[in-house]
Amino acid sequence: MFAGCNQKKEHVTDKPIPPKAEKIDKELVAHGQTRMDPYYWLNDREDANVISYLEAENAYTDTMMKHTEVFQTNLYNEIVGRIKQTDESVPYKSNGYWYYTRYEEGNEYPIHCRKKETLEAPEEVMLNVNEMAEGHEYYQVAGLNVSKDNKLLAFGVDTVSRRKYTIYVKNLETGEQLDLAISNTTGGSTWANDNETLFYTRKDAETLRSNQVFKHKLGSANLGELIFEEKDETFYTGIYKTKSDEFLVIWSGSTLTNDYRILNANTPDEEFKPFSPRERGLEYSIEHFEDKFYVVTNWEAQNFRLMETPDNETDKSNWKEVIAHRPDVYMEGIEVFKKYMVIEEREKGLTQLRIIDQKSKEEHYLDFGEEAYTAYISINPEFDTELLRYGYTSMTTPNSTYDYHMETKEKTLLKQQEVVGGYDASAYETKRLYAEARDGVQVPISLVYKKELKGNEARPTLLYGYGSYGATIDPTFSSVRLSLLDRGFVFAIAHIRGGQLLGRQWYEDGKMFKKKNTFNDFIDCAEHLIEQQYADSENLFAMGGSAGGLLMGAIVNQRPDLWKGIVAAVPFVDVMTTMLDESIPLTTGEYDEWGNPNELESYEYMLSYSPYDNVESKAYPNMLVTTGLHDSQVQYWEPAKWVARLRDMKTDDNRLLLETNMEAGHGGASGRFQRYKETALEYAFILDLAGVTE
């Protein structure tokens, strides 16, 4: 089915011969239009020819990058060497126990622990994932959930990397694991207050959409009773318990709509009741406090506002405004305590934490003392406390965890990420720039570089972007990134439309029929960096993953001349074929993000930018494309087909490499350190092209 990778050198080019996938024409017809897809056959991970092709591509990548093997090893050791191997998370208290996760030197996986009442109490190891993972190439534990009586632990395990978890239950008093294994779940679960009723969510076996909520009674031979099924294929569903411990909540959600059903957590066998009738376009989240629910909603409020309603009269007609909508401030969420409420807001692209006294209504904001930063509400399971746990970082400040006393206004630094070998923040500089997009909009750019290496001359630059789903890529610290900065690179984040850095409108202006703003913004940011002499036009690189991989595919089609190299990780590039196939995970739930290609107008617009469908016979930059065979989010065949078509049509002699992790999925390797081998490959690819070899 393909021409294999010939390890012998050609006499003329003296380069290895890349694999060449066979073309087998496949007609794809929609709206009376026919697209020819010669690589459609790659859509079968059970086909031995497909596996052989992917392995041949991996062998070709190994050959092409062989001269960097020592460099990759050095980069990996350097990156891992900055990470404190024996480490521990900051403990948080919940229901009488202190919970934390620790790592031991030489081990890849976490050890989940707790101590009763005080941190001086004996340690109880709940799960040692290192022992559990023995014999597995991939092992992921998620959804740890302790019963209210503190005796039982439910957790999910994925050994394939398809995000299909099997739920197990462990008796924390005896250390024994119950004879229970519930497969094909999201991994998460929720205990009712009776300590014997466990709710969990199952996935559609084909699309992997979380669509069913089950109830299981411990000791029952039946693995669960179906209590809710989400019939709308554009919605996902799940279940959780409110912080107050008083309500079980079944949620359903699509891109633009939220829906909830609630039940007293003390009566798990009764029926859930709708919070408010489902209404398309109505987005909201709920949190219980005393005898009411707080509701953060976009109802007549694009940037969201805060409402409240009695917990026995939750219909939207009963919602009363607490904090009004502000067009220049985006309300991201709330954290409720007995005496205080904390509002997480975003203004001018920066997160603010607003503290409100529940009784007096007096309020104040935390002062973070930096011009550009990332702040967020951390884990706060305790209700009756005056301490707010929050996180803080910037592109030069390592990740930090604080406790803030909401009454005395005192901050206590509990932990700051340690960079092994030493780190001097004053040696680096971070800035916020604004690029004028082609339609006049000002697009923020965050960048960081080492001061001594940033003179008047432009430096090699790596520009990162995402720009979808309203996901905001905040400026944060990365010890891994130091391997670029210390070698003279500028690292920049383009806060392009499609994210939510500047509020809800910023997202609306980068989706559906405005999606091309995302791509144009990124290109305009790159050109601004060159104009301002932060970026070297001869050494400009771009990186993005998943939906950010779509961004990479679009920008290389639009402006292939702008980039020295591209790294596209698990890229969503075969937009049309994927969005027309409702059996593929995520497809139906994505219509409100990209459009529904079953409608002609959406079909034509999406087709106009779909990277795979717009590959042309022209020169492309050097490219490294990565994927995972078991990826549940972006199927491996999208990047595989894209590379095959690029290899067939491009007119240049630049590097085009496909690296498939044959054991992992969307998130890459499961181990704490193994994932950095992939990072070392990406960095070696970029640095080698920039002429940096050590």
PDB file of N, CA, C and O in Angstrom, residues 15 17 36 55 182 306 378 407 441 511 557:
ATOM      1  N   LYS A  15      19.885  11.965   0.359  1.00  0.00           N
ATOM      2  CA  LYS A  15      18.912  12.013   1.446  1.00  0.00           C
ATOM      3  C   LYS A  15      18.099  10.736   1.457  1.00  0.00           C
ATOM      4  O   LYS A  15      17.868  10.113   0.415  1.00  0.00           O
ATOM      5  N   ILE A  17      14.951   8.330   1.363  1.00  0.00           N
ATOM      6  CA  ILE A  17      13.712   8.429   0.599  1.00  0.00           C
ATOM      7  C   ILE A  17      12.535   8.310   1.563  1.00  0.00           C
ATOM      8  O   ILE A  17      12.430   7.327   2.299  1.00  0.00           O
ATOM      9  N   MET A  36     -12.163  14.371  -3.893  1.00  0.00           N
ATOM     10  CA  MET A  36     -11.401  13.140  -4.037  1.00  0.00           C
ATOM     11  C   MET A  36     -10.413  13.039  -2.874  1.00  0.00           C
ATOM     12  O   MET A  36      -9.630  13.954  -2.632  1.00  0.00           O
ATOM     13  N   GLU A  55       4.592   3.136  10.851  1.00  0.00           N
ATOM     14  CA  GLU A  55       5.909   2.720  11.330  1.00  0.00           C
ATOM     15  C   GLU A  55       7.012   3.163  10.371  1.00  0.00           C
ATOM     16  O   GLU A  55       8.115   3.528  10.800  1.00  0.00           O
ATOM     17  N   ILE A 182     -16.284  -1.192  36.294  1.00  0.00           N
ATOM     18  CA  ILE A 182     -17.286  -0.603  35.407  1.00  0.00           C
ATOM     19  C   ILE A 182     -16.549   0.028  34.225  1.00  0.00           C
ATOM     20  O   ILE A 182     -15.847   1.025  34.381  1.00  0.00           O
ATOM     21  N   LEU A 306     -24.129  37.533  37.565  1.00  0.00           N
ATOM     22  CA  LEU A 306     -24.428  36.638  38.675  1.00  0.00           C
ATOM     23  C   LEU A 306     -25.867  36.819  39.130  1.00  0.00           C
ATOM     24  O   LEU A 306     -26.315  37.943  39.373  1.00  0.00           O
ATOM     25  N   SER A 378      -7.811  28.065  43.093  1.00  0.00           N
ATOM     26  CA  SER A 378      -7.303  26.702  43.153  1.00  0.00           C
ATOM     27  C   SER A 378      -8.311  25.794  43.852  1.00  0.00           C
ATOM     28  O   SER A 378      -9.509  26.034  43.806  1.00  0.00           O
ATOM     29  N   GLU A 407     -10.237  37.937  55.445  1.00  0.00           N
ATOM     30  CA  GLU A 407     -10.573  38.983  56.411  1.00  0.00           C
ATOM     31  C   GLU A 407      -9.375  39.887  56.695  1.00  0.00           C
ATOM     32  O   GLU A 407      -9.472  41.109  56.618  1.00  0.00           O
ATOM     33  N   VAL A 441      -8.236  45.494  14.446  1.00  0.00           N
ATOM     34  CA  VAL A 441      -8.342  45.040  15.833  1.00  0.00           C
ATOM     35  C   VAL A 441      -6.951  44.879  16.438  1.00  0.00           C
ATOM     36  O   VAL A 441      -6.015  44.422  15.777  1.00  0.00           O
ATOM     37  N   LYS A 511     -14.947  32.206  15.575  1.00  0.00           N
ATOM     38  CA  LYS A 511     -15.592  30.904  15.399  1.00  0.00           C
ATOM     39  C   LYS A 511     -16.581  30.977  14.244  1.00  0.00           C
ATOM     40  O   LYS A 511     -16.818  32.044  13.670  1.00  0.00           O
ATOM     41  N   ASN A 557      -0.807  27.008   4.701  1.00  0.00           N
ATOM     42  CA  ASN A 557      -1.445  27.148   3.390  1.00  0.00           C
ATOM     43  C   ASN A 557      -1.500  28.606   2.959  1.00  0.00           C
ATOM     44  O   ASN A 557      -1.307  28.928   1.785  1.00  0.00           O
TER      45      ASN A 557
END
